[in-house]
Amino acid sequence: MPRPQAAGRHSSERAWYVTGPLALTAVLISVAIGLSHPAPTGDWLLGLLFLGLFVAAHATLVLFEVRRQSFTLNIGEIPFLLGLFFLPPLTLIIGRVIAAVIGHMMRRQPPVKLWFNVANVAAGTSIATAIVVNARVLEAAQPHTWLTLVGAMAANQVITLVAVLVVITLVQGRLSTREITTTSVPGLIVAFINTTFGLVVLILLAQSQWALVLLVALITSFVLAYRSYAQSLRQNRTLSEIYALTRAIADTPHDGTISDVLLKRVREVLQAEYATLWLPKQGRYPEVLLSATADGQGLVDTAGAPHVLREHVFATGASLAVGGKFGDSQFGDALREWGTRNAVVVPLRAGSLVIGCLEVSGRLGDSAHFLPGDVTLLEAIAGHAAVAVENSRLVDRLRYDAAHDGLTRLANRRRLTAALDESVAIRAPGEVVAVLLFDVDGLRQVNESLGHAAGDKVLVEVARRLRAHVPSSALIGRSGGDEFVVTLRMESIEAAVQLATELRDQIRDQMVFGALTLDVDTVAGVAVHPDHGSDAATLLQRADLAATAAKSIPGGVQLFNPALESRSVRRLGLAGDLRTALDEAQLEVYYQPKVTLHGRRLVGVECLTRWEHPTHGSVAPEDFVAVAEHTGQLGRLTEFVLREGLRRSREWQIGQQPLPVAVNLSARTLTDPEFPELVRALLEEQQVSPELLTLEIAEAGVLDGTDRPMPSLRRLRDLGVRLSVDDFGTGYTSLAHLRRLPVHEVKVDRSFVQGMATDPGDLAIVNAVVTLSQQFGLTVVAEGVESELTLELLQDIGCQVGQGFLFSRPLPYERLAAWYEAQADPETLQSSEVRRLRAVP
């Protein structure tokens, strides 16, 4: 089967636009010389001798290639100059044209290039001959003769170069100045040297006929030296191109662009029409067949040689070269049927394993076939390419493993969270983003009675059934030990509940493992955006709460509702008690110090609410804050903490320094347009300067992908209040987004700070947050500082402020003053400066 034609394959036909005018110029000048010159032909024996010299000169070439076009400069200028002096004009033109036809046909050039080169030689020769003819009688020893011959040779060279540059521009587009210089300057220099040498030969021949013997020996030596120079030049260029190729491969990111960089460079280095990379299917990697073509702007999924060549190389692990000097071998017929003259295919090896093939086909340029050196060169490139492909696959595997569960190969919690956040951000009107969480009940009993291998089989089977029955648009993941999540866009909440019911029925069918049959029960919880949450963490949490509640109801499927926010039955009764606690001032504000990490000076406190319930005892802040959020009491709770914190800030008299306070805000509070006015009123009421108040907003609230919090944030900043992004790092927001926020401070989440001493990844994250935040002019506070080692690491990376149990736990106001007095350095007790705190043993 012949190969498909690449786009723009026939663009080289434009060379005829130049070939025709060149040929017409040669014919017109030759006719004019024949009519005006008294003896335009003759000396045929001498002409045959020069014909032999012209043909021999084609065997010694210096190739200059630009893009996929090439032209030649050779020592033919020397016999050409002698012919201008000794031969009749038309005899010289005929001899040069015949020699050009013979020489270029020996190189098996395509017709368009063959006749362009012949026309170029004819036009240049005829113009040079016309210049010499118009100079009349020439004497070898006269400077006038030398100048005439140099002018004729220069005219020939200029015509040749201009014609080549015009053809390249027509076929490949406009050349850059650098490419024109690279093409022209070396050729002009070589032509000047050849012309000078030809004049020396002419003068010697004019002195004595015996000088011919010495000239033959000198020319032979010159030809050998010329060949050596051309080979050295080619080797140096090849080494430079290999170095540039390996650097380009090494600098290519692992983002799938390695094929584009590799194939384009390989095609250019080996001057091939096609450069092809073939990687057969391996594991989860599909088959890859990509080619860079001489006429295409990008990669195509076709090849320049038949597939049987690649299969042979892949099976044998040995390089294969077909056509030209390598012969046809057993694949010659297949290559000719495909429409390609020659091809080289080499294996890509990863250790002892062949992972694919690298191939070039269709040699371009004046050298119409590949050489043994090209095979060696392609093998060297293939070694680098194989390493690059393996590295790219390794990075891809690492990325895949980082986003997938190792047992079931489903998406893990990290990928589920990222996908959910993306789905929430781009939800279309009239649809919901559904989160279906399935909890495999009884898995612990399976592990304990039958072993973890049986439990793993159950999990794998659940994953298989979910894959088989969920819609194709759904993302399936394993979020925990026995929990599976399905997330997708649906038209309604009812449809999401119906799908959860159907999938639960499929999972609950009996599982048969050999002689073992298991009945595994499953419950499902459903949460949807926008009704039940606006971020991935909230939706997953509420789907989990719904699944927990589903264990106690018939049917085993529960849609989330606000009442399920409680983590226990006790939490359902906190709503009324919280209202009473606010009315009767049962809540208490504790204060956790924030200190500078280098000077250990107290710079403020964070206000943390505590509730000692008369019946239930201590209530976790996340419990009563969630209840306040869902019962409309969040505003009262926030106002209570603000008023109490500002009052204590005003009353603080120790050290003759003010006490800055920080208060946590809910994201919902920022959507209240009246809140900034409340803050202003409380500041005036308590007579506290605005810069002593810091409002901390969780990253998920201030960076929720919308501009809803921005008006309140700007109004608060205009009041002079300091703003802080709390728990930074727990979301998936870019650090660059901090630039558009009107905040003064960033608090690094404790999960990263506490892991700095043992996890290089956590250390790198904290370092990045500190560095970029400082570049934005933001203060950085590290939460959760609990060890001296963590403190030292934070000091090393330049973090300014810390907060954690290493300095103090949250304290009531009375104990805060006592702690401050006890922790201050003795030498600062009598001073009015901010006191330096001692390290806690």
XYZ file of N, CA and C in Angstrom, residues 5 8-21 68-69 109-116 166-172 273 295:
102
model
N 0.056 10.907 1.176
C 0.836 12.088 0.812
C 0.755 13.119 1.921
N 1.140 19.614 1.357
C 2.111 20.495 0.719
C 3.240 19.766 0.041
N 3.029 18.457 -0.337
C 4.116 17.646 -0.848
C 4.680 18.187 -2.152
N 3.852 18.803 -2.974
C 4.261 19.233 -4.318
C 4.741 20.682 -4.327
N 5.044 21.241 -3.177
C 5.499 22.627 -3.145
C 6.843 22.806 -3.833
N 7.656 21.738 -3.957
C 8.948 21.852 -4.632
C 8.791 22.114 -6.127
N 7.591 21.874 -6.660
C 7.358 22.144 -8.082
C 7.520 23.626 -8.408
N 7.477 24.466 -7.392
C 7.658 25.898 -7.647
C 9.053 26.210 -8.173
N 9.985 25.275 -8.035
C 11.339 25.497 -8.547
C 11.329 25.706 -10.059
N 10.271 25.213 -10.742
C 10.211 25.412 -12.202
C 10.079 26.896 -12.546
N 9.532 27.701 -11.595
C 9.401 29.136 -11.857
C 10.769 29.796 -12.023
N 11.806 29.198 -11.461
C 13.159 29.721 -11.594
C 13.912 28.989 -12.701
N 13.657 27.674 -12.841
C 14.373 26.882 -13.845
C 14.114 27.418 -15.255
N 12.862 27.766 -15.535
C 12.525 28.252 -16.880
C 13.282 29.522 -17.253
N 13.223 30.571 -16.423
C 13.977 31.786 -16.777
C 15.486 31.551 -16.881
N 15.466 22.018 3.786
C 15.591 20.749 3.079
C 16.164 20.926 1.666
N 16.646 22.139 1.321
C 17.283 22.397 0.046
C 18.792 22.420 0.218
N 18.996 12.539 -8.597
C 18.152 13.611 -8.123
C 16.786 13.558 -8.804
N 15.741 14.001 -8.119
C 14.426 14.081 -8.769
C 14.471 15.081 -9.911
N 13.580 14.921 -10.892
C 13.652 15.758 -12.105
C 13.665 17.256 -11.825
N 12.823 17.727 -10.889
C 12.744 19.152 -10.662
C 14.078 19.714 -10.178
N 14.772 18.958 -9.344
C 16.055 19.433 -8.830
C 17.143 19.256 -9.874
N 17.098 18.170 -10.637
C 18.094 17.913 -11.690
C 18.112 19.051 -12.706
N 16.930 19.400 -13.205
C 16.899 20.398 -14.281
C 17.111 21.812 -13.748
N 16.772 22.042 -12.477
C 17.118 23.331 -11.895
C 18.631 23.493 -11.833
N 16.475 32.063 -4.198
C 15.115 32.314 -4.683
C 14.289 31.036 -4.621
N 14.875 29.901 -5.015
C 14.150 28.628 -4.976
C 13.775 28.253 -3.547
N 14.723 28.394 -2.636
C 14.432 28.062 -1.229
C 13.312 28.941 -0.695
N 13.330 30.221 -1.059
C 12.285 31.127 -0.590
C 10.928 30.744 -1.162
N 10.886 30.370 -2.435
C 9.625 29.959 -3.053
C 9.063 28.696 -2.423
N 9.939 27.751 -2.102
C 9.494 26.445 -1.623
C 9.234 26.450 -0.124
N 10.139 27.073 0.649
C 10.064 26.971 2.110
C 9.720 28.275 2.821
N 12.941 13.155 4.574
C 11.592 13.640 4.309
C 10.664 13.299 5.471
N 7.370 18.868 4.721
C 6.426 19.888 4.265
C 5.366 20.230 5.297
